[in-house]
CSV table of C-alpha atoms in Angstrom, one decimal:
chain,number,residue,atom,x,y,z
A,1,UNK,CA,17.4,15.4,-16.7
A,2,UNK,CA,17.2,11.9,-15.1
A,3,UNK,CA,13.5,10.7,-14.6
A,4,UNK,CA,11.7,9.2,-11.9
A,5,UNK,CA,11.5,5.1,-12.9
A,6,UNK,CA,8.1,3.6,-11.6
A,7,UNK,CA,7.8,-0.2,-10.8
A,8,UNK,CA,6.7,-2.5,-13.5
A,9,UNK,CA,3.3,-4.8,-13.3
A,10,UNK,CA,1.7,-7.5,-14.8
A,11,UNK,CA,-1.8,-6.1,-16.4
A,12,UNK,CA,-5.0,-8.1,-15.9
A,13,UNK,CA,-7.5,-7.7,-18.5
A,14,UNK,CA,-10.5,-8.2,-16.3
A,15,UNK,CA,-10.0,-5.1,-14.8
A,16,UNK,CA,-9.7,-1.3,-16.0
A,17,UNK,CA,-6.3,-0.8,-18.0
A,18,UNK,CA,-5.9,2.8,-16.7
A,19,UNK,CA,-7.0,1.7,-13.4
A,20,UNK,CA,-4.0,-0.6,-12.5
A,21,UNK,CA,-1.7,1.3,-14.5
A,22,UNK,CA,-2.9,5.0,-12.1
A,23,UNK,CA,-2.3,2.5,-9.0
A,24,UNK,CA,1.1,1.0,-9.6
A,25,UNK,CA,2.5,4.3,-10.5
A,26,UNK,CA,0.6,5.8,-7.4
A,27,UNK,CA,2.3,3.2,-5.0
A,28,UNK,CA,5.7,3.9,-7.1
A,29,UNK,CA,5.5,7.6,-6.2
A,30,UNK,CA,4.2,7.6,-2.8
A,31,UNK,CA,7.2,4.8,-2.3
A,32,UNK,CA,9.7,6.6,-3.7
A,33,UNK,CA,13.3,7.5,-2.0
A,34,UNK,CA,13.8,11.4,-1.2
A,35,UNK,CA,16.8,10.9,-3.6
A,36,UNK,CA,14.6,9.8,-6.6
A,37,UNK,CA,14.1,12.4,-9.5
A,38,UNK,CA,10.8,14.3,-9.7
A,39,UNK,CA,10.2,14.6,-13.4
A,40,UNK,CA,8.3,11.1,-14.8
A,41,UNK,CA,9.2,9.8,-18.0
A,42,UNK,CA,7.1,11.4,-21.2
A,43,UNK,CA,3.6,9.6,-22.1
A,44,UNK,CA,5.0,8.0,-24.8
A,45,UNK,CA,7.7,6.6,-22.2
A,46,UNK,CA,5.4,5.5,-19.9
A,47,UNK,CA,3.1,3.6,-22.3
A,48,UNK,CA,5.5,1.8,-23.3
A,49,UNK,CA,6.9,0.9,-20.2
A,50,UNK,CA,3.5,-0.3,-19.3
A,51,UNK,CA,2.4,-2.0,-22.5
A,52,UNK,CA,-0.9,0.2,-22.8
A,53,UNK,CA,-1.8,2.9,-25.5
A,54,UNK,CA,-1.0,6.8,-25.3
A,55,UNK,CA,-4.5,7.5,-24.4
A,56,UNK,CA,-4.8,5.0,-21.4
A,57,UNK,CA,-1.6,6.2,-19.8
A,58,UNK,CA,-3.2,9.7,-20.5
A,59,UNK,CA,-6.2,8.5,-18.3
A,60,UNK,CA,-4.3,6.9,-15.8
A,61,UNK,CA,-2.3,10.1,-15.5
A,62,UNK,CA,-5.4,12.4,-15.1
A,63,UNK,CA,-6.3,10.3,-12.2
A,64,UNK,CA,-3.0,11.0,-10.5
A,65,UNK,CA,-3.3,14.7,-11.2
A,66,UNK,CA,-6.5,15.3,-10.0
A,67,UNK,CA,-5.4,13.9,-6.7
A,68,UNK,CA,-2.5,16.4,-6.4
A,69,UNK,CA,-0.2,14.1,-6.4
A,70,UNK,CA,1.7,15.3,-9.7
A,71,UNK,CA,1.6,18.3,-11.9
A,72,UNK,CA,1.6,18.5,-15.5
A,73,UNK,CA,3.6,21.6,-17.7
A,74,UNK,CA,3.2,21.6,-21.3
A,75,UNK,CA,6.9,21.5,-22.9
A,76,UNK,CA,8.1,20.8,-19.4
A,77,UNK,CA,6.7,17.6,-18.8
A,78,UNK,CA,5.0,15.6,-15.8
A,79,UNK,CA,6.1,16.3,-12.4
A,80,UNK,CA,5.6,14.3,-8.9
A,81,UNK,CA,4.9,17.0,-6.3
A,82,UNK,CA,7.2,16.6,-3.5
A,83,UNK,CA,4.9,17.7,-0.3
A,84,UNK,CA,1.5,16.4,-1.7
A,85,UNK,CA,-0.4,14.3,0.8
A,86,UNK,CA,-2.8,11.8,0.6
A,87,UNK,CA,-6.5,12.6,0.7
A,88,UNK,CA,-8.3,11.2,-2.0
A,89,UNK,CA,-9.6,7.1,-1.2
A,90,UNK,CA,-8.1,4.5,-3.2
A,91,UNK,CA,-10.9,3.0,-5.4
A,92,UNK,CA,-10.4,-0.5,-4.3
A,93,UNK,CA,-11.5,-3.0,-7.9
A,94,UNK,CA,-9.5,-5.6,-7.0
A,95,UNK,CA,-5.9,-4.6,-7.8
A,96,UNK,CA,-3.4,-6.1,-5.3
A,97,UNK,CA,-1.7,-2.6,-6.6
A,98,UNK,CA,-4.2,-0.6,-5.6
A,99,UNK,CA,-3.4,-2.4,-1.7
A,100,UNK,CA,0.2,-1.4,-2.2
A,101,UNK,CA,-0.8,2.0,-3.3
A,102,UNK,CA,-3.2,2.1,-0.1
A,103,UNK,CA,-0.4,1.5,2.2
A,104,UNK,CA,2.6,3.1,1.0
A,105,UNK,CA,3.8,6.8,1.1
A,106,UNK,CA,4.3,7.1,4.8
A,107,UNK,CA,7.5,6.9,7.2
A,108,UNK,CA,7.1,3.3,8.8
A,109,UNK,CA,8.7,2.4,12.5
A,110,UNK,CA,9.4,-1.2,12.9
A,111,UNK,CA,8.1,-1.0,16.7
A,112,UNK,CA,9.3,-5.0,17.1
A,113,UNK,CA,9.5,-8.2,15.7
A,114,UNK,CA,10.1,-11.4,16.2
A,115,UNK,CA,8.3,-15.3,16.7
A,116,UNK,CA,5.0,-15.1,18.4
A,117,UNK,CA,1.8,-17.6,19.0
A,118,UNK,CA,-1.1,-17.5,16.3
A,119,UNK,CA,-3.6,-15.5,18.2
A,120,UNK,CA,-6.6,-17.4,18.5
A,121,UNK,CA,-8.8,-15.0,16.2
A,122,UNK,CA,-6.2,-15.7,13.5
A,123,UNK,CA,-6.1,-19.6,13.9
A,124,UNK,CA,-8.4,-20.7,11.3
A,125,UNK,CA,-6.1,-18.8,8.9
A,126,UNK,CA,-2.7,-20.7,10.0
A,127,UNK,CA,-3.8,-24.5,10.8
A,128,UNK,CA,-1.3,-26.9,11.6
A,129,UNK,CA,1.2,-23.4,12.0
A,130,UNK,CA,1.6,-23.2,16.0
A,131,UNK,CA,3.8,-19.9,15.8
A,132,UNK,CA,4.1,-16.6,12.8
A,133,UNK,CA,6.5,-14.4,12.3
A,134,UNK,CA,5.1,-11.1,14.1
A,135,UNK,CA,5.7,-7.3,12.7
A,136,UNK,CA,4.7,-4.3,14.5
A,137,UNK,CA,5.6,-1.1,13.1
A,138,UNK,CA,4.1,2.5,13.0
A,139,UNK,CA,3.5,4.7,10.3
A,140,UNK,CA,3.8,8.9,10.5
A,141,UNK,CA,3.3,11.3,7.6
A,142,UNK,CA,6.5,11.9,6.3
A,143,UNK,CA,6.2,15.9,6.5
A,144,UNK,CA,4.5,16.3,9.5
A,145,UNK,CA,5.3,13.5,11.5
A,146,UNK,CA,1.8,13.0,12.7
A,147,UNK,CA,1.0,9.2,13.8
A,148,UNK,CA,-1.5,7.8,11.0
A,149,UNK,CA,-1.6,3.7,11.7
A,150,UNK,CA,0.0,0.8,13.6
A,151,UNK,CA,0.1,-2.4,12.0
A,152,UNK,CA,0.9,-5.6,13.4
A,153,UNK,CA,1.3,-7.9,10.1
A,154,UNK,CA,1.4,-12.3,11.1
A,155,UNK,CA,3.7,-14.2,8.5
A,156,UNK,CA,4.4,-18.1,7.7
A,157,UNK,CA,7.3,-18.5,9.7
A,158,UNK,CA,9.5,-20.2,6.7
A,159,UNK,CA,9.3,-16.8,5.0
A,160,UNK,CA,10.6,-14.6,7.9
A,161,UNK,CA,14.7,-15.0,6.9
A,162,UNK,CA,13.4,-14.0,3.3
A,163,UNK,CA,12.3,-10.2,4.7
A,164,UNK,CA,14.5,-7.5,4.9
A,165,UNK,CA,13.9,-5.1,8.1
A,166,UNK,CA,15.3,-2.1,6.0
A,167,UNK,CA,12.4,-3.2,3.3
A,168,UNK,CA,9.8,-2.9,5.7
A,169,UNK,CA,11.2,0.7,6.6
A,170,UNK,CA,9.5,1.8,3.3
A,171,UNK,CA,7.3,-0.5,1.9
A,172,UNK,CA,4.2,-2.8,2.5
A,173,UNK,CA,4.6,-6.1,3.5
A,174,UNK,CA,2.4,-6.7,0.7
A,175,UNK,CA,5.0,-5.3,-1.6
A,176,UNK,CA,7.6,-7.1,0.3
A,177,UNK,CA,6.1,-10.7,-0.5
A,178,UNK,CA,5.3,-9.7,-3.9
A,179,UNK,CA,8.3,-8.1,-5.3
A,180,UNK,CA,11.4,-9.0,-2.9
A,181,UNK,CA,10.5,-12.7,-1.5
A,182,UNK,CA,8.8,-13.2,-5.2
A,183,UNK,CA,5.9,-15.0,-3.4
A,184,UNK,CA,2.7,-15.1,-5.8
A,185,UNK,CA,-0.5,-13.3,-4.9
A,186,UNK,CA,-3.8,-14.8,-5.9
A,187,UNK,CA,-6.0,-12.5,-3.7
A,188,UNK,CA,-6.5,-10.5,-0.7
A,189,UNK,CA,-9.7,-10.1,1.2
A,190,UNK,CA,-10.3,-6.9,3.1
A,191,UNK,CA,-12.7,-5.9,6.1
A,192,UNK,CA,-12.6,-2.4,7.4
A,193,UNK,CA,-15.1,-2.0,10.5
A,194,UNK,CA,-15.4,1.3,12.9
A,195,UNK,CA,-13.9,0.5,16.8
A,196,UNK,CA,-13.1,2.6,19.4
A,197,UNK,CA,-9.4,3.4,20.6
A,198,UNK,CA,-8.0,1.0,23.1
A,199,UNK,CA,-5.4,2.1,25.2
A,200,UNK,CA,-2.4,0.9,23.3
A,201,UNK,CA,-4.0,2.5,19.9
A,202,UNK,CA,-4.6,5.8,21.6
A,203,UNK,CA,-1.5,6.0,22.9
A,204,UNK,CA,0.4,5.2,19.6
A,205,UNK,CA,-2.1,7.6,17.2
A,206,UNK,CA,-2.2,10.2,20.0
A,207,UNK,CA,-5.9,10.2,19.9
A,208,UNK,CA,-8.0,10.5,23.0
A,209,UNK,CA,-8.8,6.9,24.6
A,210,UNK,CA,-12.3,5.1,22.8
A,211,UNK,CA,-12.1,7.6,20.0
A,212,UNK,CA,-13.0,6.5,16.6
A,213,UNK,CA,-11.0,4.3,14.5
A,214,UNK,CA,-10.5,2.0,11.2
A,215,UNK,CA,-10.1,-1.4,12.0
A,216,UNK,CA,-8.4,-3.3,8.7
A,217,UNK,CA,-7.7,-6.7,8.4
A,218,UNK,CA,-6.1,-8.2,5.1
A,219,UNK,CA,-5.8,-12.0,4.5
A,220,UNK,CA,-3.1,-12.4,1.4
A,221,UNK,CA,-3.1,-15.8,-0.4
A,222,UNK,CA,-0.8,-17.8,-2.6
A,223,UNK,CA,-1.8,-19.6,-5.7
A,224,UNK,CA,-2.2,-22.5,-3.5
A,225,UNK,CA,-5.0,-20.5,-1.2
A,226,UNK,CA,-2.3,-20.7,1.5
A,227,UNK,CA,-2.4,-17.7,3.9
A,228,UNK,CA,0.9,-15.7,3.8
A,229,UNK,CA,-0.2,-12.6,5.6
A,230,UNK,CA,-2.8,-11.4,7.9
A,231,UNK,CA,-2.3,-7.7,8.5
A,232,UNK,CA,-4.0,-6.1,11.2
A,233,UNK,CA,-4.1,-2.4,10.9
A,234,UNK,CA,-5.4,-0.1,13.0
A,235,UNK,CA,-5.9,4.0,11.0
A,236,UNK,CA,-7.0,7.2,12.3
A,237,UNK,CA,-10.4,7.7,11.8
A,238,UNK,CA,-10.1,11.4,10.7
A,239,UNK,CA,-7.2,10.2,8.6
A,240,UNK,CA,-8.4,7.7,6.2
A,241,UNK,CA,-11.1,6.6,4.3
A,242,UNK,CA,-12.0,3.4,2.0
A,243,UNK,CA,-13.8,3.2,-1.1
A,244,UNK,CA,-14.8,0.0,-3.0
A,245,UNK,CA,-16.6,0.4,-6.2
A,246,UNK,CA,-17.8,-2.9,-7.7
A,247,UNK,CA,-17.7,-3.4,-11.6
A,248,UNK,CA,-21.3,-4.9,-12.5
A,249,UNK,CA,-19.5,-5.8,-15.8
């Protein structure tokens, strides 16, 4: 039996090994084509395939179980479950992965594109840049079809003919700039606040007008500490929650 093939990452040392490894495969899975086989590789595979020992992939797989997102059959092997949904936060530790696992997993509908003016709120974040490359698109759980976010995401317009529009159909712009333009991530800041629905919001989430939502924005950087990416994201507030847990290490 052919088995599923998760991305490959490059491990940082400063943070949990099992953490990132539990992260990339989580974005892997919830990524995945419908065509893509179930079964995972065995531990042993797996380790390998991420440079870490036996007993860290062990870990990082335990994590992924106890979320529902696969099962595990002794003499059978590790399974992704086809209809699990996301519930559990994301324990955010600083793992650009752990964004793409945050934002992946759901049917995305590229609502428009195109060249647009730097809104004024975004300016300090594109000086010198008088236009972005604009992305609108909304994203519906994949079973039931149900609304979840629209996100608007503002990219350097030299990277724009780099971007594939069937790309964004299934993955995060930050996996887009990471893994198909090959840009390289230093960091991305993150600030969730509470809002109430505006009209266009409540029409899109079919929510009822000023109810509550998750207001995201994410600032990605290049080695450089140029901005490639503000993402605006607007989330269902009964939908979604966020978790940060700081390592006092």
């Amino acid at each position: 039996m052919t088995s599923f093939a998760p991305d490959s990452i490059v491990l940082n040392r400063k943070l949990p090994l099992w953490y990132q490894v539990s992260q990339s495969l989580r974005a892997s899975i919830l990524g995945r084509s419908p065509r893509d086989p179930l079964r995972l590789p065995t531990e042993e595979q797996l380790a390998g395939h991420y440079g870490v020992s036996v007993l860290t992939m062990r870990q990082a797989l335990k994590e992924l179980e106890d979320e529902g997102l696969i099962t595990r059959h002794r003499r059978r092997g590790t399974f992704i479950e086809p209809h699990a949904r996301r519930g559990t936060p994301v324990r955010l530790l600083g793992s650009v992965d752990a964004i793409v696992a945050q934002q992946s997993g759901m049917k995305a509908e590229l609502l428009d594109h195109g060249t647009a003016p730097v809104p004024s709120e975004l300016a300090e974040y594109f000086p010198q840049v008088p236009e972005v490359a604009l992305y609108h698109r909304l994203r519906c759980d994949e079973k039931t079809g149900e609304p979840t976010n629209h996100a608007r995401n503002y990219v350097r317009p030299e990277l724009a003919g780099r971007i594939d529009l069937d790309d964004l159909a299934r993955w995060p712009m930050t996996k887009v700039l990471r893994d198909v333009v090959g840009m390289d991530i230093s960091r991305i800041t993150d600030t969730v606040e509470a809002r109430l629905a505006d009209p266009e919001t409540a029409r899109l989430l079919e929510v009822p007008l000023l109810s509550p939502i998750l207001h995201y924005t994410g600032i990605t950087y290049d080695l450089e500490g140029r901005v490639l990416d503000v993402a605006v994201i607007h989330y269902r507030g009964d939908r979604f929650s966020f978790t940060v847990t700081l390592d006092a290490t």
